[in-house]
PDB file of C-alpha atoms in Angstrom:
ATOM      1  CA  MET A   1     -43.415 108.407 150.747  1.00 50.00           C
ATOM      2  CA  LYS A   2     -45.143 108.185 146.795  1.00 47.00           C
ATOM      3  CA  LYS A   3     -47.587 110.885 147.676  1.00 50.00           C
ATOM      4  CA  LEU A   4     -44.629 112.696 148.867  1.00 47.00           C
ATOM      5  CA  LEU A   5     -42.674 112.189 145.566  1.00 47.00           C
ATOM      6  CA  ILE A   6     -45.718 113.418 143.551  1.00 48.00           C
ATOM      7  CA  VAL A   7     -46.163 116.431 145.073  1.00 45.00           C
ATOM      8  CA  ILE A   8     -42.431 117.434 144.773  1.00 47.00           C
ATOM      9  CA  MET A   9     -42.811 116.580 141.222  1.00 49.00           C
ATOM     10  CA  ILE A  10     -45.362 118.502 140.420  1.00 47.00           C
ATOM     11  CA  ALA A  11     -44.491 121.355 142.202  1.00 50.00           C
ATOM     12  CA  ILE A  12     -40.834 121.066 140.482  1.00 47.00           C
ATOM     13  CA  PHE A  13     -42.857 120.739 137.524  1.00 49.00           C
ATOM     14  CA  GLY A  14     -44.666 123.942 138.041  1.00 54.00           C
ATOM     15  CA  ILE A  15     -42.101 126.018 139.175  1.00 46.00           C
ATOM     16  CA  VAL A  16     -40.387 125.077 135.443  1.00 46.00           C
ATOM     17  CA  SER A  17     -43.591 125.548 133.737  1.00 49.00           C
ATOM     18  CA  CYS A  18     -43.889 129.372 135.285  1.00 49.00           C
ATOM     19  CA  GLY A  19     -39.807 129.649 134.292  1.00 52.00           C
ATOM     20  CA  ASN A  20     -40.692 128.790 130.795  1.00 50.00           C
ATOM     21  CA  LYS A  21     -43.781 131.054 130.654  1.00 45.00           C
ATOM     22  CA  THR A  22     -41.825 133.561 132.215  1.00 44.00           C
ATOM     23  CA  GLU A  23     -38.684 133.367 129.713  1.00 45.00           C
ATOM     24  CA  ALA A  24     -41.128 133.206 126.978  1.00 43.00           C
ATOM     25  CA  LYS A  25     -42.758 136.588 127.865  1.00 46.00           C
ATOM     26  CA  GLN A  26     -39.195 137.913 128.589  1.00 49.00           C
ATOM     27  CA  ASP A  27     -37.992 136.628 124.712  1.00 56.00           C
ATOM     28  CA  MET A  28     -40.922 138.270 123.230  1.00 66.00           C
ATOM     29  CA  LYS A  29     -40.370 140.816 120.764  1.00 91.00           C
ATOM     30  CA  LYS A  30     -41.405 144.462 121.618  1.00 95.00           C
ATOM     31  CA  LEU A  31     -42.726 147.419 119.324  1.00 97.00           C
ATOM     32  CA  VAL A  32     -43.241 150.646 121.247  1.00 98.00           C
ATOM     33  CA  VAL A  33     -45.677 152.602 119.042  1.00 98.00           C
ATOM     34  CA  GLY A  34     -46.526 156.253 119.084  1.00 98.00           C
ATOM     35  CA  THR A  35     -49.964 157.973 118.908  1.00 98.00           C
ATOM     36  CA  ASP A  36     -51.436 161.206 119.717  1.00 94.00           C
ATOM     37  CA  GLY A  37     -54.602 160.289 121.180  1.00 94.00           C
ATOM     38  CA  VAL A  38     -57.162 162.373 120.284  1.00 90.00           C
ATOM     39  CA  PHE A  39     -58.128 161.531 116.628  1.00 90.00           C
ATOM     40  CA  PRO A  40     -61.421 159.437 117.284  1.00 91.00           C
ATOM     41  CA  PRO A  41     -62.441 157.066 115.697  1.00 93.00           C
ATOM     42  CA  PHE A  42     -58.879 156.300 114.738  1.00 95.00           C
ATOM     43  CA  GLY A  43     -57.021 157.113 118.643  1.00 96.00           C
ATOM     44  CA  TYR A  44     -58.403 158.125 121.368  1.00 95.00           C
ATOM     45  CA  MET A  45     -59.066 157.641 125.077  1.00 95.00           C
ATOM     46  CA  GLU A  46     -62.395 155.986 126.308  1.00 95.00           C
ATOM     47  CA  ASN A  47     -62.669 155.554 130.528  1.00 94.00           C
ATOM     48  CA  GLY A  48     -58.897 156.024 131.064  1.00 94.00           C
ATOM     49  CA  GLU A  49     -58.305 153.301 127.860  1.00 96.00           C
ATOM     50  CA  LEU A  50     -56.554 153.890 124.721  1.00 97.00           C
ATOM     51  CA  VAL A  51     -58.958 152.794 121.747  1.00 98.00           C
ATOM     52  CA  GLY A  52     -59.782 153.323 118.221  1.00 97.00           C
ATOM     53  CA  PHE A  53     -59.450 151.734 114.910  1.00 97.00           C
ATOM     54  CA  ASP A  54     -55.793 152.430 114.483  1.00 98.00           C
ATOM     55  CA  ILE A  55     -54.734 150.615 117.873  1.00 98.00           C
ATOM     56  CA  ASP A  56     -57.061 147.625 117.100  1.00 98.00           C
ATOM     57  CA  LEU A  57     -55.038 147.557 113.904  1.00 98.00           C
ATOM     58  CA  ILE A  58     -51.572 147.610 115.333  1.00 98.00           C
ATOM     59  CA  LYS A  59     -52.711 145.587 118.248  1.00 98.00           C
ATOM     60  CA  GLN A  60     -53.817 142.708 115.845  1.00 97.00           C
ATOM     61  CA  ILE A  61     -50.575 143.125 113.433  1.00 98.00           C
ATOM     62  CA  GLY A  62     -48.594 142.425 116.463  1.00 97.00           C
ATOM     63  CA  LYS A  63     -50.508 139.748 117.626  1.00 96.00           C
ATOM     64  CA  ASP A  64     -49.738 137.865 114.030  1.00 96.00           C
ATOM     65  CA  LEU A  65     -46.392 139.002 113.799  1.00 96.00           C
ATOM     66  CA  GLY A  66     -45.433 137.942 117.511  1.00 96.00           C
ATOM     67  CA  TYR A  67     -45.192 141.571 118.558  1.00 96.00           C
ATOM     68  CA  GLU A  68     -45.248 142.604 122.014  1.00 97.00           C
ATOM     69  CA  ILE A  69     -47.705 146.189 121.591  1.00 98.00           C
ATOM     70  CA  GLU A  70     -46.802 149.268 123.601  1.00 98.00           C
ATOM     71  CA  MET A  71     -48.257 152.317 122.869  1.00 98.00           C
ATOM     72  CA  LYS A  72     -47.488 155.539 124.208  1.00 98.00           C
ATOM     73  CA  VAL A  73     -49.021 159.366 123.458  1.00 97.00           C
ATOM     74  CA  GLN A  74     -47.497 162.120 122.630  1.00 95.00           C
ATOM     75  CA  PRO A  75     -48.415 165.349 120.392  1.00 92.00           C
ATOM     76  CA  PHE A  76     -48.835 164.768 116.789  1.00 91.00           C
ATOM     77  CA  ASP A  77     -46.047 166.947 116.065  1.00 90.00           C
ATOM     78  CA  ALA A  78     -43.528 165.096 118.581  1.00 95.00           C
ATOM     79  CA  LEU A  79     -44.395 161.613 116.959  1.00 96.00           C
ATOM     80  CA  ILE A  80     -41.539 161.682 114.350  1.00 96.00           C
ATOM     81  CA  PRO A  81     -38.886 163.410 116.491  1.00 97.00           C
ATOM     82  CA  SER A  82     -39.482 160.821 119.151  1.00 97.00           C
ATOM     83  CA  LEU A  83     -39.191 158.146 116.558  1.00 98.00           C
ATOM     84  CA  LYS A  84     -36.046 159.962 114.710  1.00 97.00           C
ATOM     85  CA  THR A  85     -34.148 159.671 118.659  1.00 97.00           C
ATOM     86  CA  GLY A  86     -34.880 155.591 119.335  1.00 96.00           C
ATOM     87  CA  LYS A  87     -38.544 156.631 121.454  1.00 97.00           C
ATOM     88  CA  LEU A  88     -40.249 154.748 119.472  1.00 98.00           C
ATOM     89  CA  ASP A  89     -40.373 151.847 116.853  1.00 97.00           C
ATOM     90  CA  ALA A  90     -43.260 152.485 114.876  1.00 98.00           C
ATOM     91  CA  ILE A  91     -46.055 155.638 114.365  1.00 98.00           C
ATOM     92  CA  ILE A  92     -49.704 154.794 113.891  1.00 98.00           C
ATOM     93  CA  SER A  93     -51.434 158.077 114.546  1.00 96.00           C
ATOM     94  CA  GLY A  94     -53.265 158.767 110.903  1.00 92.00           C
ATOM     95  CA  MET A  95     -50.225 159.945 109.495  1.00 93.00           C
ATOM     96  CA  SER A  96     -50.654 160.644 105.829  1.00 90.00           C
ATOM     97  CA  ALA A  97     -47.553 159.212 104.007  1.00 92.00           C
ATOM     98  CA  THR A  98     -46.253 163.236 102.667  1.00 90.00           C
ATOM     99  CA  GLU A  99     -43.437 163.414 100.194  1.00 90.00           C
ATOM    100  CA  GLU A 100     -41.676 166.077 102.774  1.00 90.00           C
ATOM    101  CA  ARG A 101     -42.031 163.359 105.276  1.00 93.00           C
ATOM    102  CA  LYS A 102     -41.057 160.450 103.493  1.00 95.00           C
ATOM    103  CA  LYS A 103     -37.265 162.362 103.710  1.00 95.00           C
ATOM    104  CA  SER A 104     -36.827 161.181 107.311  1.00 96.00           C
ATOM    105  CA  VAL A 105     -38.952 158.289 107.715  1.00 97.00           C
ATOM    106  CA  ASP A 106     -40.076 155.272 105.907  1.00 98.00           C
ATOM    107  CA  PHE A 107     -44.236 154.226 105.252  1.00 98.00           C
ATOM    108  CA  THR A 108     -45.824 150.837 105.002  1.00 98.00           C
ATOM    109  CA  ASP A 109     -48.750 151.046 102.446  1.00 97.00           C
ATOM    110  CA  ASP A 110     -51.631 152.886 103.025  1.00 96.00           C
ATOM    111  CA  TYR A 111     -54.028 151.512 105.897  1.00 97.00           C
ATOM    112  CA  PHE A 112     -56.503 153.987 105.420  1.00 95.00           C
ATOM    113  CA  VAL A 113     -58.013 156.559 102.403  1.00 90.00           C
ATOM    114  CA  SER A 114     -59.954 158.961 103.304  1.00 86.00           C
ATOM    115  CA  LYS A 115     -61.804 162.520 102.605  1.00 88.00           C
ATOM    116  CA  GLU A 116     -61.223 165.638 103.660  1.00 92.00           C
ATOM    117  CA  THR A 117     -64.050 167.937 105.448  1.00 95.00           C
ATOM    118  CA  TYR A 118     -64.410 171.863 105.715  1.00 98.00           C
ATOM    119  CA  LEU A 119     -66.346 172.771 108.894  1.00 98.00           C
ATOM    120  CA  ARG A 120     -67.866 175.858 109.883  1.00 98.00           C
ATOM    121  CA  LYS A 121     -69.629 177.360 112.514  1.00 96.00           C
ATOM    122  CA  LYS A 122     -73.788 176.238 111.707  1.00 95.00           C
ATOM    123  CA  GLY A 123     -75.519 178.583 109.984  1.00 94.00           C
ATOM    124  CA  ASN A 124     -73.049 180.566 108.972  1.00 96.00           C
ATOM    125  CA  THR A 125     -73.811 180.581 105.414  1.00 95.00           C
ATOM    126  CA  ALA A 126     -70.974 183.570 104.890  1.00 95.00           C
ATOM    127  CA  VAL A 127     -68.358 180.900 104.969  1.00 97.00           C
ATOM    128  CA  THR A 128     -68.517 178.668 101.571  1.00 97.00           C
ATOM    129  CA  PRO A 129     -65.972 176.490  99.338  1.00 96.00           C
ATOM    130  CA  THR A 130     -66.126 179.957  97.216  1.00 96.00           C
ATOM    131  CA  THR A 131     -65.344 182.432 100.128  1.00 97.00           C
ATOM    132  CA  LEU A 132     -62.468 180.812 101.846  1.00 97.00           C
ATOM    133  CA  SER A 133     -59.840 183.876 100.604  1.00 96.00           C
ATOM    134  CA  GLY A 134     -59.307 185.981 103.913  1.00 96.00           C
ATOM    135  CA  LYS A 135     -60.560 183.615 106.222  1.00 97.00           C
ATOM    136  CA  LYS A 136     -59.191 182.160 109.222  1.00 98.00           C
ATOM    137  CA  ILE A 137     -58.797 178.384 108.843  1.00 98.00           C
ATOM    138  CA  GLY A 138     -57.890 175.680 112.282  1.00 97.00           C
ATOM    139  CA  VAL A 139     -55.483 172.991 111.626  1.00 96.00           C
ATOM    140  CA  GLN A 140     -53.652 170.383 113.627  1.00 90.00           C
ATOM    141  CA  LEU A 141     -50.280 171.499 113.808  1.00 87.00           C
ATOM    142  CA  GLY A 142     -48.156 169.007 111.513  1.00 83.00           C
ATOM    143  CA  THR A 143     -51.384 167.152 109.815  1.00 87.00           C
ATOM    144  CA  ILE A 144     -51.762 167.008 105.952  1.00 88.00           C
ATOM    145  CA  GLN A 145     -54.990 168.976 106.551  1.00 92.00           C
ATOM    146  CA  GLU A 146     -52.032 172.333 107.301  1.00 92.00           C
ATOM    147  CA  MET A 147     -50.557 171.783 104.129  1.00 89.00           C
ATOM    148  CA  GLU A 148     -53.908 171.800 102.711  1.00 91.00           C
ATOM    149  CA  ALA A 149     -55.204 174.944 103.915  1.00 95.00           C
ATOM    150  CA  LYS A 150     -51.935 176.719 103.211  1.00 94.00           C
ATOM    151  CA  THR A 151     -52.955 176.094  99.565  1.00 94.00           C
ATOM    152  CA  ILE A 152     -55.898 178.214 100.175  1.00 96.00           C
ATOM    153  CA  ASN A 153     -54.938 181.813  98.429  1.00 96.00           C
ATOM    154  CA  GLY A 154     -55.944 184.839 101.064  1.00 97.00           C
ATOM    155  CA  ALA A 155     -56.214 182.486 104.023  1.00 97.00           C
ATOM    156  CA  THR A 156     -54.787 182.453 107.545  1.00 97.00           C
ATOM    157  CA  VAL A 157     -54.221 179.541 108.368  1.00 97.00           C
ATOM    158  CA  VAL A 158     -53.871 179.026 112.565  1.00 97.00           C
ATOM    159  CA  PRO A 159     -52.638 175.666 113.338  1.00 95.00           C
ATOM    160  CA  ASN A 160     -52.731 174.098 117.258  1.00 93.00           C
ATOM    161  CA  GLU A 161     -51.475 171.196 118.484  1.00 86.00           C
ATOM    162  CA  SER A 162     -54.938 170.447 119.500  1.00 86.00           C
ATOM    163  CA  THR A 163     -58.015 169.885 117.542  1.00 90.00           C
ATOM    164  CA  VAL A 164     -60.316 169.887 120.844  1.00 91.00           C
ATOM    165  CA  ASN A 165     -58.899 173.764 120.798  1.00 94.00           C
ATOM    166  CA  THR A 166     -59.120 174.217 117.385  1.00 95.00           C
ATOM    167  CA  ILE A 167     -62.913 173.531 117.565  1.00 95.00           C
ATOM    168  CA  LEU A 168     -63.096 175.769 120.818  1.00 96.00           C
ATOM    169  CA  ASP A 169     -61.819 178.841 118.633  1.00 97.00           C
ATOM    170  CA  LEU A 170     -64.184 177.948 116.064  1.00 97.00           C
ATOM    171  CA  LYS A 171     -67.185 177.750 118.316  1.00 95.00           C
ATOM    172  CA  ALA A 172     -65.758 181.167 120.047  1.00 95.00           C
ATOM    173  CA  GLY A 173     -65.328 182.656 116.503  1.00 95.00           C
ATOM    174  CA  LYS A 174     -61.898 182.940 116.825  1.00 97.00           C
ATOM    175  CA  ILE A 175     -61.655 181.254 113.248  1.00 98.00           C
ATOM    176  CA  ASP A 176     -63.694 180.591 110.585  1.00 98.00           C
ATOM    177  CA  VAL A 177     -62.951 177.411 109.504  1.00 98.00           C
ATOM    178  CA  ILE A 178     -61.897 174.214 110.341  1.00 98.00           C
ATOM    179  CA  ILE A 179     -60.263 171.327 108.128  1.00 97.00           C
ATOM    180  CA  LEU A 180     -60.975 167.937 109.280  1.00 95.00           C
ATOM    181  CA  GLU A 181     -60.666 163.903 108.350  1.00 90.00           C
ATOM    182  CA  LYS A 182     -63.894 163.252 107.827  1.00 91.00           C
ATOM    183  CA  ALA A 183     -64.541 160.625 110.231  1.00 88.00           C
ATOM    184  CA  VAL A 184     -62.679 162.664 112.766  1.00 90.00           C
ATOM    185  CA  ALA A 185     -65.187 165.742 112.100  1.00 93.00           C
ATOM    186  CA  GLU A 186     -68.206 163.636 112.352  1.00 91.00           C
ATOM    187  CA  GLU A 187     -67.389 162.425 115.406  1.00 90.00           C
ATOM    188  CA  TYR A 188     -66.303 165.258 117.285  1.00 92.00           C
ATOM    189  CA  MET A 189     -69.442 166.580 116.004  1.00 94.00           C
ATOM    190  CA  LYS A 190     -71.515 163.972 118.000  1.00 91.00           C
ATOM    191  CA  LYS A 191     -70.629 166.190 121.177  1.00 92.00           C
ATOM    192  CA  ASN A 192     -70.277 169.849 119.097  1.00 95.00           C
ATOM    193  CA  PRO A 193     -73.613 170.332 117.106  1.00 94.00           C
ATOM    194  CA  GLU A 194     -72.774 173.803 116.828  1.00 95.00           C
ATOM    195  CA  MET A 195     -70.577 172.750 113.868  1.00 96.00           C
ATOM    196  CA  GLU A 196     -71.705 171.510 110.139  1.00 96.00           C
ATOM    197  CA  ILE A 197     -69.847 170.742 107.207  1.00 96.00           C
ATOM    198  CA  PHE A 198     -70.338 172.739 104.267  1.00 97.00           C
ATOM    199  CA  ASP A 199     -67.785 170.682 102.133  1.00 96.00           C
ATOM    200  CA  GLU A 200     -65.995 167.813 101.144  1.00 94.00           C
ATOM    201  CA  LYS A 201     -63.247 166.482  99.172  1.00 89.00           C
ATOM    202  CA  PRO A 202     -61.001 163.337  99.120  1.00 86.00           C
ATOM    203  CA  ALA A 203     -57.526 163.473 100.562  1.00 84.00           C
ATOM    204  CA  SER A 204     -54.963 163.393  97.885  1.00 80.00           C
ATOM    205  CA  ILE A 205     -52.752 160.981 100.799  1.00 88.00           C
ATOM    206  CA  GLY A 206     -53.645 157.515 102.687  1.00 90.00           C
ATOM    207  CA  MET A 207     -52.726 157.268 105.846  1.00 94.00           C
ATOM    208  CA  ALA A 208     -49.783 154.749 106.698  1.00 97.00           C
ATOM    209  CA  MET A 209     -47.683 153.704 109.719  1.00 98.00           C
ATOM    210  CA  ALA A 210     -44.330 155.053 110.210  1.00 98.00           C
ATOM    211  CA  ILE A 211     -40.848 153.691 110.552  1.00 98.00           C
ATOM    212  CA  ASP A 212     -37.315 155.468 111.076  1.00 97.00           C
ATOM    213  CA  LYS A 213     -35.882 156.068 107.610  1.00 97.00           C
ATOM    214  CA  GLY A 214     -33.894 152.558 106.535  1.00 96.00           C
ATOM    215  CA  LYS A 215     -33.796 151.403 110.007  1.00 94.00           C
ATOM    216  CA  ASN A 216     -36.140 148.228 109.406  1.00 95.00           C
ATOM    217  CA  PRO A 217     -37.232 147.635 105.945  1.00 96.00           C
ATOM    218  CA  GLU A 218     -38.281 143.961 107.068  1.00 97.00           C
ATOM    219  CA  LEU A 219     -40.676 144.915 109.827  1.00 96.00           C
ATOM    220  CA  ILE A 220     -42.153 146.931 106.937  1.00 97.00           C
ATOM    221  CA  LYS A 221     -42.359 144.224 104.746  1.00 98.00           C
ATOM    222  CA  GLN A 222     -43.682 141.866 107.251  1.00 97.00           C
ATOM    223  CA  ILE A 223     -46.395 144.696 108.218  1.00 98.00           C
ATOM    224  CA  ASN A 224     -47.866 145.274 104.287  1.00 98.00           C
ATOM    225  CA  ALA A 225     -48.044 141.370 104.395  1.00 98.00           C
ATOM    226  CA  GLU A 226     -50.113 141.773 107.271  1.00 98.00           C
ATOM    227  CA  LEU A 227     -52.483 144.186 106.319  1.00 98.00           C
ATOM    228  CA  LYS A 228     -52.419 142.366 102.919  1.00 97.00           C
ATOM    229  CA  LYS A 229     -53.537 139.433 104.813  1.00 98.00           C
ATOM    230  CA  MET A 230     -56.615 141.257 107.217  1.00 98.00           C
ATOM    231  CA  ARG A 231     -58.233 142.550 103.982  1.00 97.00           C
ATOM    232  CA  GLU A 232     -58.593 138.740 102.495  1.00 97.00           C
ATOM    233  CA  ASN A 233     -59.371 137.622 105.562  1.00 97.00           C
ATOM    234  CA  GLY A 234     -62.226 140.069 106.432  1.00 97.00           C
ATOM    235  CA  LYS A 235     -60.728 140.953 109.630  1.00 97.00           C
ATOM    236  CA  TYR A 236     -59.995 144.558 108.217  1.00 97.00           C
ATOM    237  CA  ASP A 237     -63.842 144.979 107.307  1.00 96.00           C
ATOM    238  CA  GLU A 238     -64.409 144.113 111.111  1.00 97.00           C
ATOM    239  CA  LEU A 239     -62.458 147.009 112.089  1.00 97.00           C
ATOM    240  CA  ILE A 240     -63.948 149.343 109.543  1.00 96.00           C
ATOM    241  CA  LYS A 241     -67.234 148.256 110.461  1.00 96.00           C
ATOM    242  CA  LYS A 242     -66.584 148.330 114.511  1.00 96.00           C
ATOM    243  CA  TYR A 243     -65.844 152.175 113.829  1.00 95.00           C
ATOM    244  CA  ASP A 244     -68.186 153.146 111.213  1.00 91.00           C
ATOM    245  CA  LEU A 245     -65.601 154.213 109.002  1.00 92.00           C
ATOM    246  CA  GLU A 246     -67.471 152.587 105.734  1.00 86.00           C
ATOM    247  CA  LYS A 247     -68.851 156.400 104.390  1.00 78.00           C
ATOM    248  CA  SER A 248     -65.621 158.312 105.666  1.00 78.00           C
ATOM    249  CA  GLN A 249     -63.442 156.126 102.973  1.00 75.00           C
ATOM    250  CA  LYS A 250     -61.826 157.558  99.679  1.00 63.00           C
TER     251      LYS A 250
END
């Protein structure tokens, strides 16, 4: 009889314990975070899994703040509209905190400040930093690189939703130049040795996470505090080294 009571008590305790764990999971705060997933090494697909510096960073911050992070992959130019309509709670996608974007979204502190690189087809010495007028310049739609290309006098800007398609256009001779963030350019060059960097300069604006305008200032404060902690406790530098980003920093 005693053995039977013990078994029953263990069973009841197990059910209660499982119930408590389930309730705890249900009560856990969740952040739906958008990224474009085609921006290696910051966010990209590998063996069917979304990985990268941005992904590791936001998941670590979410863990430290007690958030479950759900990542959603969308085209880059669709991220802010999705944020504005409430489909996303935040964006982390190598997004630069431009003054124009600040009109519609709030940004965290910068989490990475990079360098911009100019790429040409290998050996095409007719394309130089001083001969960009009249050239076709490929960029990803909605990026700071598109903004930069538009400041080049006489150049024709060719935006594309996909960086991969822009690279294919360069290799096919449809465009003359691509402007890309340095770490991203170096990553793509590993599989596309037909490209070469012929110029680089510091990015004028850093990458930051975006939250809908005026919707969650407390979350921004919390993320900024966690970014500071990660820089102080070495976790940030660990991610920088993991994704070989030391040389790509401004």
